[in-house]
Coordinates of C-alpha atoms in Angstrom, one line a residue:
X1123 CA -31.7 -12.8 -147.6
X1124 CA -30.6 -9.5 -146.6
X1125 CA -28.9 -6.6 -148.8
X1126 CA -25.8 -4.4 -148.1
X1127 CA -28.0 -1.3 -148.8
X1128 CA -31.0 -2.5 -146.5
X1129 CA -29.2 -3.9 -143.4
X1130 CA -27.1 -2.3 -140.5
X1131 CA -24.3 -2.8 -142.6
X1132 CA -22.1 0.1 -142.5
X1133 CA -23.1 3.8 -142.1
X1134 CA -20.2 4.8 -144.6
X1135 CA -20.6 5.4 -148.2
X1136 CA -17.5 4.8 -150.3
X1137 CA -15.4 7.4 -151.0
X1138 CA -14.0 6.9 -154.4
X1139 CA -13.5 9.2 -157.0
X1140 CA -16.4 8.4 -159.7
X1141 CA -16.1 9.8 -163.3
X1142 CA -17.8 13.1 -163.8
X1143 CA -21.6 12.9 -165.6
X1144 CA -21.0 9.3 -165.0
X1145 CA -20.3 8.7 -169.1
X1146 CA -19.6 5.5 -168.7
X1147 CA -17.3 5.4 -171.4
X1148 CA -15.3 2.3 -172.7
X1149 CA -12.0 2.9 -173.0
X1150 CA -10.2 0.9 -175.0
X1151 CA -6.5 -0.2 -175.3
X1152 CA -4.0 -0.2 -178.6
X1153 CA -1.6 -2.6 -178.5
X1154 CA 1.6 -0.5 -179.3
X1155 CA 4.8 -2.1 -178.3
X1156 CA 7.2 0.7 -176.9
X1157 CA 9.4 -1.9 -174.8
X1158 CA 10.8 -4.7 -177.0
X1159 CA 10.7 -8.1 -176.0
X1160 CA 12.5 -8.0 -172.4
X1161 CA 11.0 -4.8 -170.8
X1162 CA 12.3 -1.8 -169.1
X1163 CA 13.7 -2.0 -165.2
X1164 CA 13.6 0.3 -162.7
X1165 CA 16.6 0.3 -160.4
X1166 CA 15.9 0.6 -156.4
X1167 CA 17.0 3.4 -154.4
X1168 CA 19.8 1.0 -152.8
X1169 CA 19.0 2.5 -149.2
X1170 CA 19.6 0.9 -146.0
X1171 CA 16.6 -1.1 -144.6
X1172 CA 16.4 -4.0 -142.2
X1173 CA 18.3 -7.4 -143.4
X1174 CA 14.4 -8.9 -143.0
X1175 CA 12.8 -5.7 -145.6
X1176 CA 15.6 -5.7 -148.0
X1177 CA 14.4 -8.1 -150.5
X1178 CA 11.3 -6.5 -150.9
X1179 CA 13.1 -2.3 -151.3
X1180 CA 15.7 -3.9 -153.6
X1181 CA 13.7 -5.8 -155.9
X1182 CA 13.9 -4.7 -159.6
X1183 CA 10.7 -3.9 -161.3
X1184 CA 10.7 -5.1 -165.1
X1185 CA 7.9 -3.0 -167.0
X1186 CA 6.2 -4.4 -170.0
X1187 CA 4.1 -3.3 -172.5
X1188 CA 0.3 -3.9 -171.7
X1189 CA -1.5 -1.6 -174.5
X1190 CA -3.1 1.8 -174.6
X1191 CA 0.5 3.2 -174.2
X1192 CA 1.2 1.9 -170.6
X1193 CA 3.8 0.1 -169.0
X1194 CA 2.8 -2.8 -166.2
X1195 CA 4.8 -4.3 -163.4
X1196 CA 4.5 -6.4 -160.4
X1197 CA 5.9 -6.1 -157.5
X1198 CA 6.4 -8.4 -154.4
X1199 CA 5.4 -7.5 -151.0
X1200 CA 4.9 -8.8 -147.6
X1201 CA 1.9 -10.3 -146.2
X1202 CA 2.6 -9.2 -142.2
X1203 CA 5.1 -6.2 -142.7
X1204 CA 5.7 -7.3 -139.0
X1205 CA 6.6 -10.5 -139.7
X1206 CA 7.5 -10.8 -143.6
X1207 CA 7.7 -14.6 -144.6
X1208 CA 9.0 -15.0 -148.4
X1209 CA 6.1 -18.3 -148.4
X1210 CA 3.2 -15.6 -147.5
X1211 CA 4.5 -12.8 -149.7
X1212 CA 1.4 -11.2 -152.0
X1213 CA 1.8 -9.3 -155.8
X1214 CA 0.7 -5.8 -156.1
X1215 CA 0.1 -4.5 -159.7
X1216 CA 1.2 -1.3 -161.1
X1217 CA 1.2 0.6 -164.3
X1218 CA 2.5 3.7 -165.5
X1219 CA 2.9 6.1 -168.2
X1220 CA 6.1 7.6 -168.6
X1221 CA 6.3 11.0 -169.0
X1222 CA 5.9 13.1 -172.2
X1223 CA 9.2 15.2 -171.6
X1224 CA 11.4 15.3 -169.4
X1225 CA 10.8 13.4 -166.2
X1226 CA 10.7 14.7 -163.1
X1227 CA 10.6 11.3 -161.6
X1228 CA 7.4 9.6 -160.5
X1229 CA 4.1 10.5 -159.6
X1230 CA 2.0 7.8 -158.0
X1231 CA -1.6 8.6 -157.8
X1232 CA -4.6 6.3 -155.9
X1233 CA -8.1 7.2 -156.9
X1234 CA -10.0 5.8 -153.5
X1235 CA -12.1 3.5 -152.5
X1236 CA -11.3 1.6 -150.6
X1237 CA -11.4 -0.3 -153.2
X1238 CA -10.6 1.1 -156.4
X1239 CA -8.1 0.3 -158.7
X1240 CA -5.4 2.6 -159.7
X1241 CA -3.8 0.5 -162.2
X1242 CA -7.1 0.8 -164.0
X1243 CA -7.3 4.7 -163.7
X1244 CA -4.2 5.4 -164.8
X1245 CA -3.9 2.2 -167.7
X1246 CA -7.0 3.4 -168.7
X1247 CA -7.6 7.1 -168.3
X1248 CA -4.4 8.7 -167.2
X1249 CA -5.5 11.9 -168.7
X1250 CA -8.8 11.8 -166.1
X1251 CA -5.9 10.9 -163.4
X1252 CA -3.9 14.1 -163.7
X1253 CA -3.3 17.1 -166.1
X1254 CA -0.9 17.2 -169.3
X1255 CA 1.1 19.4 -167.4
X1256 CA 1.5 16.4 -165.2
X1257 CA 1.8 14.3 -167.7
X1258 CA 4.8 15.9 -169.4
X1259 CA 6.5 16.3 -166.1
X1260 CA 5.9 12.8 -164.6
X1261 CA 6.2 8.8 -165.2
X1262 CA 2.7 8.5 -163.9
X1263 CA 2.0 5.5 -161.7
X1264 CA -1.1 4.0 -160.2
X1265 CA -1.3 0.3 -158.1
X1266 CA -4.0 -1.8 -156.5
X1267 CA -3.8 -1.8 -153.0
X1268 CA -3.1 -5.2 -151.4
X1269 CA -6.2 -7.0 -151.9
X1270 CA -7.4 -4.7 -154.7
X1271 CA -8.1 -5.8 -158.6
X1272 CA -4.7 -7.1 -160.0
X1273 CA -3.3 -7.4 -157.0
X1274 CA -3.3 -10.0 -154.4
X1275 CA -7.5 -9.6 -154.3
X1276 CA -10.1 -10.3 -151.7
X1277 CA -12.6 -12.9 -153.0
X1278 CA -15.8 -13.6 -151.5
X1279 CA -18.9 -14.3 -154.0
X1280 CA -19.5 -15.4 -157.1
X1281 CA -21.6 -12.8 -159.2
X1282 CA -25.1 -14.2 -157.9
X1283 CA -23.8 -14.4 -154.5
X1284 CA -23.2 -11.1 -154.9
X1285 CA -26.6 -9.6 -156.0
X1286 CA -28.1 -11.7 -153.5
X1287 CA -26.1 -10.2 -151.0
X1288 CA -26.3 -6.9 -152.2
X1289 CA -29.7 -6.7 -153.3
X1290 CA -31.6 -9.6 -151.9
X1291 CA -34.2 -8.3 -149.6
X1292 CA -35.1 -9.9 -146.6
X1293 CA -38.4 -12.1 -146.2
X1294 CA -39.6 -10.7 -142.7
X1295 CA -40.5 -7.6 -141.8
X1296 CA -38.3 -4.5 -141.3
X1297 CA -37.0 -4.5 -138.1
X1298 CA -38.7 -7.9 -136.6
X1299 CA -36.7 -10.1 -134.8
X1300 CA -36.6 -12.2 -138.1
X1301 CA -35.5 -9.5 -140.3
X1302 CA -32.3 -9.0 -137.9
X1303 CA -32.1 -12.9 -138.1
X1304 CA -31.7 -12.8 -141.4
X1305 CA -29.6 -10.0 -142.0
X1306 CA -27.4 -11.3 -139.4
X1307 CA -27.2 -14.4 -141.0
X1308 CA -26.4 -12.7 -144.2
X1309 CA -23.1 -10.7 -142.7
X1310 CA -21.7 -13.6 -141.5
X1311 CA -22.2 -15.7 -144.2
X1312 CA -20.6 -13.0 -146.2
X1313 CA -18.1 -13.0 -143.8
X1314 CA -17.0 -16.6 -144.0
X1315 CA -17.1 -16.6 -147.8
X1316 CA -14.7 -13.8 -148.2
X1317 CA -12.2 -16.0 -145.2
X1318 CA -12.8 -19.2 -147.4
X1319 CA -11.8 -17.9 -150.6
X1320 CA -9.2 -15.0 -149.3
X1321 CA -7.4 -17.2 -147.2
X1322 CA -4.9 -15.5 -144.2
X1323 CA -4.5 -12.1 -146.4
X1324 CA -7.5 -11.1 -145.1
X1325 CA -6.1 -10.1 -142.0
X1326 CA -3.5 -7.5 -143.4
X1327 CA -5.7 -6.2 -146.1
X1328 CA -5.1 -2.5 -143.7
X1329 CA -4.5 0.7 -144.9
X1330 CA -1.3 0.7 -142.6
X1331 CA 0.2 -2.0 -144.5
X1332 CA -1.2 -0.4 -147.8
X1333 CA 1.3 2.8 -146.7
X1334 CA 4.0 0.5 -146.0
X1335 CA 3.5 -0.6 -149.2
X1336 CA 3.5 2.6 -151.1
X1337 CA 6.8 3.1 -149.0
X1338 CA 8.5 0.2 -151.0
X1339 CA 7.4 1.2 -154.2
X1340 CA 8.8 4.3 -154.1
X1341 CA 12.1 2.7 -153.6
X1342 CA 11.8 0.4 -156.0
X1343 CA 10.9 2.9 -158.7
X1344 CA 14.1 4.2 -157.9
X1345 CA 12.3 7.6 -156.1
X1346 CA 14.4 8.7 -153.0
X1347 CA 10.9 11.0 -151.9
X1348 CA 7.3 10.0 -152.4
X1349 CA 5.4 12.6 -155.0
X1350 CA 1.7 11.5 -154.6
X1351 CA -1.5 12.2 -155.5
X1352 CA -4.0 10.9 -153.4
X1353 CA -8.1 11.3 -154.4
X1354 CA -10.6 10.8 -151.3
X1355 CA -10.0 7.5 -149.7
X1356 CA -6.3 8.0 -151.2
X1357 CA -5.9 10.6 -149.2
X1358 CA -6.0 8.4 -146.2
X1359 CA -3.1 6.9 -147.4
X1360 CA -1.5 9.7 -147.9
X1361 CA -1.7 11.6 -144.8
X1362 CA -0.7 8.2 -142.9
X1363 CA 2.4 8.3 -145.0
X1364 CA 3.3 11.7 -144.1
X1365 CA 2.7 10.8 -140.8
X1366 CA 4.7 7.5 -140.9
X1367 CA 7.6 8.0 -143.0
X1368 CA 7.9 11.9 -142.8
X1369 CA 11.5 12.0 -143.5
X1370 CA 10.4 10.1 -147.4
X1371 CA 7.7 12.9 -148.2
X1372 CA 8.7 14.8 -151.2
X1373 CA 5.3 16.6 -152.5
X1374 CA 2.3 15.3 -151.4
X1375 CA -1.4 16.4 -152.6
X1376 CA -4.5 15.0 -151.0
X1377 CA -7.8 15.9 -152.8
X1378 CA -11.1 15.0 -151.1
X1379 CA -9.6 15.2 -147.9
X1380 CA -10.5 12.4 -144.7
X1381 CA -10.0 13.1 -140.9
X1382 CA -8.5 10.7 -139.0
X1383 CA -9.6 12.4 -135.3
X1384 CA -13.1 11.4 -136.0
X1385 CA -14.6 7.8 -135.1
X1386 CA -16.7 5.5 -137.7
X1387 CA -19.3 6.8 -136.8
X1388 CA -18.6 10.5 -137.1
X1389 CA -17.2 9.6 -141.0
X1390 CA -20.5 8.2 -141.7
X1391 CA -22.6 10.8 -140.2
X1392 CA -20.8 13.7 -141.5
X1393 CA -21.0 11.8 -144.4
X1394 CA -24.6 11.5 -144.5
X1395 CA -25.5 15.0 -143.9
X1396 CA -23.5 16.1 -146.6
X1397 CA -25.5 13.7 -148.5
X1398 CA -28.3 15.5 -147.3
X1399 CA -26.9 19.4 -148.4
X1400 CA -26.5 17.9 -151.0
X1401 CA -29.7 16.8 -152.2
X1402 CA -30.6 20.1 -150.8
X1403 CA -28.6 21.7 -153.1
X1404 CA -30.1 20.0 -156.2
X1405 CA -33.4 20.5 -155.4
X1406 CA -32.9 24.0 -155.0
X1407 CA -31.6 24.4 -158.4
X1408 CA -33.8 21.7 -160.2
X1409 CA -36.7 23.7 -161.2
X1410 CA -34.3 26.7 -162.7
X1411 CA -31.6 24.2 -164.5
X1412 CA -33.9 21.7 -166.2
X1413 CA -36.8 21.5 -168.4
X1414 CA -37.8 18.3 -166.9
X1415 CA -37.2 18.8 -163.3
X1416 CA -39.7 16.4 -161.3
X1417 CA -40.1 18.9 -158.5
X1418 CA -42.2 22.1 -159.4
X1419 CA -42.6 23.5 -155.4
X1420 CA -40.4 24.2 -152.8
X1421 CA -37.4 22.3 -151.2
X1422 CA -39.3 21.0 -148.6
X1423 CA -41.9 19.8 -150.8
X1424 CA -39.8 17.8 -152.4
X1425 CA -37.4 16.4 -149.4
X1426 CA -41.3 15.6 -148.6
X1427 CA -41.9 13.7 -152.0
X1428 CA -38.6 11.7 -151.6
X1429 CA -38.8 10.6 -148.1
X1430 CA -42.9 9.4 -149.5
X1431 CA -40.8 7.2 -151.9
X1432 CA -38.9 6.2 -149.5
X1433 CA -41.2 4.6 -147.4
X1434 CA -43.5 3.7 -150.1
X1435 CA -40.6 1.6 -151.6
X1436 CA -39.9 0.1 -148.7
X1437 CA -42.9 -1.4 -147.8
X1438 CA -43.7 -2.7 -151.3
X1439 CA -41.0 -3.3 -153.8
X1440 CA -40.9 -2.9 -157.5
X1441 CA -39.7 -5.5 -159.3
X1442 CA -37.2 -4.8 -162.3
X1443 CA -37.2 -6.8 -165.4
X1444 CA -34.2 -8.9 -164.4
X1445 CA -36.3 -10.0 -161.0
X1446 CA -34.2 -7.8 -158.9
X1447 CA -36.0 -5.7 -156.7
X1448 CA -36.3 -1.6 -156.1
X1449 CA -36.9 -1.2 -152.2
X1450 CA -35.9 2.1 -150.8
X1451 CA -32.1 0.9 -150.2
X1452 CA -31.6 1.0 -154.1
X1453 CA -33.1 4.4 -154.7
X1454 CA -30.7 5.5 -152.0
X1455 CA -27.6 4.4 -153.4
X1456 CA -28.6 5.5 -156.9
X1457 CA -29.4 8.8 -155.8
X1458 CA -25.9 9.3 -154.0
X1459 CA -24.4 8.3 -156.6
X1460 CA -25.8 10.7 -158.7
X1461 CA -24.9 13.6 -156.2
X1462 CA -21.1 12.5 -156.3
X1463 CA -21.1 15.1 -159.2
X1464 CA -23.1 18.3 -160.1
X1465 CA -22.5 17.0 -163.6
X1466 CA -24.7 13.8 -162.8
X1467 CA -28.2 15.7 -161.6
X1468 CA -29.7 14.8 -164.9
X1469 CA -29.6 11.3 -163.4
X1470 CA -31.5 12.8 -160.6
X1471 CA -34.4 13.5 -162.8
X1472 CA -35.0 10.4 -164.6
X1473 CA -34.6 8.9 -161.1
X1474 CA -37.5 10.5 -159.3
X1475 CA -39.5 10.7 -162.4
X1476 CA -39.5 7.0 -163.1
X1477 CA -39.5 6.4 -159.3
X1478 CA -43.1 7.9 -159.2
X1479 CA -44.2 5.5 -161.8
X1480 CA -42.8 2.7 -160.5
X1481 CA -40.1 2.7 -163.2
X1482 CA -36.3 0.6 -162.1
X1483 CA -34.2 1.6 -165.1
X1484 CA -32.3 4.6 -163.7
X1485 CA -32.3 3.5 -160.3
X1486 CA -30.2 0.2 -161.3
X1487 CA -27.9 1.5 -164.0
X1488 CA -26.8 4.1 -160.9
X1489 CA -27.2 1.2 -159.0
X1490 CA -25.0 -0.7 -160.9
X1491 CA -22.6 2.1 -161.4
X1492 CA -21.5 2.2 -158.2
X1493 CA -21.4 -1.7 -157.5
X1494 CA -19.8 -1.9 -161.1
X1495 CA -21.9 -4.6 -161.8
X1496 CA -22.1 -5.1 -165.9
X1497 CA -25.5 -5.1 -168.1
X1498 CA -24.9 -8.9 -168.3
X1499 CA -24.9 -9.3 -164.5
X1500 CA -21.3 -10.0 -164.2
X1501 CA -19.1 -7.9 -161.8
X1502 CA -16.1 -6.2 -163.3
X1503 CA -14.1 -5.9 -160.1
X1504 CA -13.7 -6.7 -156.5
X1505 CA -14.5 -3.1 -154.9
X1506 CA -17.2 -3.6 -152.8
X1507 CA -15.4 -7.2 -151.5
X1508 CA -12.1 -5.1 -151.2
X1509 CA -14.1 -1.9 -149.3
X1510 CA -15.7 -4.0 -146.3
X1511 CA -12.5 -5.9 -145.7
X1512 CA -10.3 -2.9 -145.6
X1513 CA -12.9 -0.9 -143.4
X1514 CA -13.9 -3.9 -141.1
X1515 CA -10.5 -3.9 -140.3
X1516 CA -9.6 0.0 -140.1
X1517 CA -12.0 0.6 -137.7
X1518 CA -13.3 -0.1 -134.0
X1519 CA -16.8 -1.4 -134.2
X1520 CA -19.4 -0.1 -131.7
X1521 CA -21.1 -2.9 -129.4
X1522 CA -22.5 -0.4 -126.4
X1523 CA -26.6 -0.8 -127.1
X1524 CA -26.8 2.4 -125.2
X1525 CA -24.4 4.6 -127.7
X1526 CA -25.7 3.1 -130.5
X1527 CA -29.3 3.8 -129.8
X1528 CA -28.1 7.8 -129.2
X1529 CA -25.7 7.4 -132.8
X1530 CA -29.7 6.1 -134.4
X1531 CA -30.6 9.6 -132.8
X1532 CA -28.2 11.4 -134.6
X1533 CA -28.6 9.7 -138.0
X1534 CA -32.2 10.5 -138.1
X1535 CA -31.0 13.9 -137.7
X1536 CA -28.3 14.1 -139.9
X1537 CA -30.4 12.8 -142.8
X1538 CA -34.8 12.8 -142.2
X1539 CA -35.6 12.4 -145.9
X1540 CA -32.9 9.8 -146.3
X1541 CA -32.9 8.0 -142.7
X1542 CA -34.5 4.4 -142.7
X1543 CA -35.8 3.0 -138.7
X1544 CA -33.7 -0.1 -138.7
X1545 CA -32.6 -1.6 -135.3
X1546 CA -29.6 -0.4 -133.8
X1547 CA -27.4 -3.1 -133.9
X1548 CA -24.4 -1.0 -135.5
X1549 CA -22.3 -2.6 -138.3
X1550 CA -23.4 -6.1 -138.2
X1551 CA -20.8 -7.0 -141.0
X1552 CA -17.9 -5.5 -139.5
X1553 CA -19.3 -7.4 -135.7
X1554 CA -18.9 -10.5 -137.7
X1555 CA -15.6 -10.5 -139.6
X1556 CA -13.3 -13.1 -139.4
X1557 CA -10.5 -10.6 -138.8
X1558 CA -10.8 -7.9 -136.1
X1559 CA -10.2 -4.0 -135.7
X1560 CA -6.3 -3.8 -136.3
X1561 CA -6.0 0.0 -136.9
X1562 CA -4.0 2.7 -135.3
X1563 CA -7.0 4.4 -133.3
X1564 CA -8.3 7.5 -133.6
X1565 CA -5.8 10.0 -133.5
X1566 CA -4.8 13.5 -134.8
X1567 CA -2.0 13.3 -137.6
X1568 CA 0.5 16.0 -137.1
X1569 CA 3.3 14.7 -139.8
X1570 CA 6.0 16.3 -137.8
X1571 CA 9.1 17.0 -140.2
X1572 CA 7.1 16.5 -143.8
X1573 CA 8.0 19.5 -145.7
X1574 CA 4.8 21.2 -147.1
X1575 CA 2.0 19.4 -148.5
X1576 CA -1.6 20.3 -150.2
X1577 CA -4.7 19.6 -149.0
X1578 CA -7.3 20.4 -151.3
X1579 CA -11.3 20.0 -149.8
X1580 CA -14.5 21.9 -151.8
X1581 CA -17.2 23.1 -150.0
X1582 CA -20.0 20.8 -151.4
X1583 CA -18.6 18.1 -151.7
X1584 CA -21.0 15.1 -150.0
X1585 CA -18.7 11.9 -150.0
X1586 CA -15.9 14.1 -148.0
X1587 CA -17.1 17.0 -146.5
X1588 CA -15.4 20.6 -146.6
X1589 CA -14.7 20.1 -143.0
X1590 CA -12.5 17.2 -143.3
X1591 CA -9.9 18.8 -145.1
X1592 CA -9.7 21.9 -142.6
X1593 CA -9.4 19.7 -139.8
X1594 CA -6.8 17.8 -141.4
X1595 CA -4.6 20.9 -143.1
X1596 CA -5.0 22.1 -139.1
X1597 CA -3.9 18.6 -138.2
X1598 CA -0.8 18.6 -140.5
X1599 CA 1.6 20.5 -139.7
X1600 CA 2.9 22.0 -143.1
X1601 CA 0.2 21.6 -144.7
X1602 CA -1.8 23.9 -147.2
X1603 CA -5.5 24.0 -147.6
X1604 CA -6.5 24.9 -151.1
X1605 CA -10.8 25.5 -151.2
X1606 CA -13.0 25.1 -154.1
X1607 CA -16.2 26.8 -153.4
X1608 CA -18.2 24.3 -155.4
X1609 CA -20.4 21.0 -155.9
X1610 CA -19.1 17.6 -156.6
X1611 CA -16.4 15.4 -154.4
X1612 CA -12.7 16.4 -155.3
X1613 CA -11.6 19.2 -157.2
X1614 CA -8.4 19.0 -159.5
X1615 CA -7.9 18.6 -162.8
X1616 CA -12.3 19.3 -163.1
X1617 CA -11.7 22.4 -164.9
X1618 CA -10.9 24.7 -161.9
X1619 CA -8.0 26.8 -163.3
X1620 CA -7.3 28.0 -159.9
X1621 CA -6.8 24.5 -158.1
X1622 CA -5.5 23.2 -161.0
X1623 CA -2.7 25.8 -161.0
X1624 CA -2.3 25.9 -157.5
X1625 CA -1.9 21.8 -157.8
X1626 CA 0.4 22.0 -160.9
X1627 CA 2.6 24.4 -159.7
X1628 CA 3.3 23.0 -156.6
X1629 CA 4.2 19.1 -158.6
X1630 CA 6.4 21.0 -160.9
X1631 CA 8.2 23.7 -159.4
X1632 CA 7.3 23.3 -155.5
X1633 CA 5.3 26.4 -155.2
X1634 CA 2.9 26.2 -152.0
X1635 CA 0.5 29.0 -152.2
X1636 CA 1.2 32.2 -149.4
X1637 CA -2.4 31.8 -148.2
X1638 CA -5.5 29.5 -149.2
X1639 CA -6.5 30.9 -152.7
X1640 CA -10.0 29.7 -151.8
X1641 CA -10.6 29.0 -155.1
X1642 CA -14.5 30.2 -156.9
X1643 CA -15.3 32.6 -154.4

């Protein structure tokens, strides 16, 4: 059977914010009950919406205790915002921290994906989420996105359907007529699975409806403006709300900035020649910063070295001792996984070391990272099941044979170390979904009436390039770009005083800088 990493599947890597040095840690939760027995309710803003939206902006949340210090609600939203029907309505989870002194009001923050949870960031690790100056200013709130974790979810495979799918590797050979067979076979059975056991949600599970959404709870929470933080992915939601609900914009900050003007395709080949820079950038620094750096020669050598194990691995895989197998798709997702953070190179290391030895371990605990697949074999969420549904249905797929043999062109050039020769058959996935391409288009965002907002975008950052976020903060048209001359993808609350103060004092007093302080210059 065919793999998400070795077939056609998508050409975009997730974009979610991953935990620096990926630690890994468990986090666990007290049990201190702040509440009482009947909870604490937040009253709605009370404004005037449609006699067909009103019982979703005038429900009442009631928030309970649910450990480590958080409060948890859910909330009640439409399936079809177009058409809400009280018998298809779906749940959307939230929790929050209140804030430490004197609230401001709330602060909703979405760490990415598509996919990732925000209940779990901020339940879990609120202090990660946003800084104590936040903290003490803000009742903190993050939600899964329809179809997300806690909330209504997408479902597709059971944990073994999973790793097959993800890591089975086809029986013919790459790029025969049987391979495609197979991987085709694969997408649609994936496909089916995820319609079977998501039922009609499936179709609305669209960022659009996801900032429609976020619209509500901001009423209900009783906030007459949105204040949001938005990491990566979260920033796509945010700059759709500014663009959708302008006049409900209080102060917005998107870190890890996307661009809406581009296609699919351009987001995953931007995408993977910052990939590519930054590799480059590792392996320029490898031999200085570590001991135990695998590479002794020159960058080139070792782009040289890598692609080697790249097609070394692809014609014969290593087996690990679970039985799954290292091909070159799982070195690749390991190894951008590792590059999400500078902090993370030491992964790098043991990666190619082991790699030349025919060693799995690193490779599959990055692996595994970014699949969040658990050392028993059990998946601890529904990310990767929640990503390809939201993207298959945010996005136009590309049928032309004659474009998609010219985007194969570019590809190879984005990314020669990294590129693999498969077929060009674009996103064979996203071809095969139940639910078709229900997106806005490709457009330029101009938010026209949002008072000023802050788009923050580092230079070398891989998952979201630099030149996202100046396209967007030129998009925008009161927006602020804030640079961080640096590695990793997103920027605040890292340990950069200078976009941390530019981020802070904005949330807290609604300071926007004169200029971009292009922070680490």
């Amino acid at each position: 059977m065919n793999s998400v990493h070795s077939a056609p599947r998508t050409h975009a890597r997730r974009l979610y914010l991953v935990v620096p040095a990926l630690a890994l840690t468990v986090l666990l939760s007290g049990c201190v009950n702040i509440l009482g027995l009947f909870g604490d309710r937040s009253e709605p803003t009370g404004e005037s919406v449609s006699a067909e939206l009103a019982p979703y902006y005038e429900q009442v949340l009631t928030w309970v205790d649910c450990g480590d210090g958080a409060q948890c609600a859910e909330a009640t939203a439409p399936m079809d915002w177009a058409n809400p029907t009280p018998q298809t309505d779906i749940t959307l989870a939230l929790a929050r921290h209140t804030a430490t002194g004197e609230s401001l009001g709330s602060l909703f923050v979405n760490p990415g994906g598509p996919g990732a949870s925000g209940y779990d960031l901020v339940h879990d690790d609120v202090d990660f989420a946003v800084s104590e100056t936040l903290r003490e200013n803000y009742d903190v709130i993050g939600w899964d996105p329809r179809g997300v974790g806690r909330s209504t979810p997408v479902t597709c495979l059971d944990d073994e359907g999973l790793d097959e799918f993800i890591f089975g590797i086809p029986d013919a050979p790459i790029g025969s007529d049987a391979w495609l067979a197979e991987s085709e076979d694969a997408a649609i059975g994936f496909g089916e699975a995820c319609f079977t056991n998501t039922g009609p949600v499936l179709q609305f599970i669209d960022t659009q409806s996801t900032v429609h959404d976020l619209d509500m709870l901001r009423a209900i929470v009783g906030d007459e403006k949105l204040q949001y933080l938005g990491y990566s992915y979260g920033s796509d939601i945010g700059s759709y709300y500014i663009e959708n609900f302008p006049q409900n914009v209080g102060r917005i900050v998107l870190d890890g900035a996307t661009d809406s003007s581009i296609s699919v395709f351009e987001v995953g080949r931007v995408q993977t020649a910052g990939f590519q820079r930054a590799l480059e950038n590792y392996l320029a620094a490898c031999p200085t910063l570590f001991d135990d750096c695998p590479f002794t020669g020159g960058v080139d050598d070792a782009l040289t070295t890598i692609r080697e194990l790249y097609d070394r691995y692809d014609a014969t895989p290593v087996a690990a001792p679970d039985g799954r197998m290292m091909d070159a798709g799982v070195i690749d997702i390991a190894m951008s996984t590792a590059l999400y953070s500078q902090e993370s190179w030491q992964f790098l290391n043991d990666l190619f070391s082991e790699a030349a030895v025919d060693e799995t371990e690193t490779a599959f605990f990055l692996a595994d990272f970014y699949y969040s697949r658990d050392v028993d074999g059990t998946y601890t969420d529904n990310s990767l099941e929640a990503f390809i549904a939201i993207y298959c249905v945010d996005y136009p797929v590309e049928a032309d044979p004659a474009v998609l043999v010219k985007q194969q062109e570019l590809m190879r050039e984005a990314s020669p170390t990294t590129y693999r020769d498969f077929p060009p058959t674009g996103d064979l996935t996203c071809v095969n979904w139940p639910y078709q391409y229900i997106g806005p288009g490709i457009t330029e965002l101009t938010g026209e009436g949002a008072p000023p907002v802050l788009i923050v975008s580092t230079t070398g950052d891989p998952a979201t390039p630099y030149e996202w976020g100046v396209a967007l903060s030129k998009q925008l048209q009161s927006a602020q770009l804030i640079t961080y001359n640096g590695e990793g993808h997103t920027a605040y609350n890292g340990g950069v005083t200078c976009v941390d103060d530019a981020v802070d004092n904005y949330f807290v007093s609604g300071t926007v800088p004169d200029a971009d302080p292009n922070c680490g210059a």
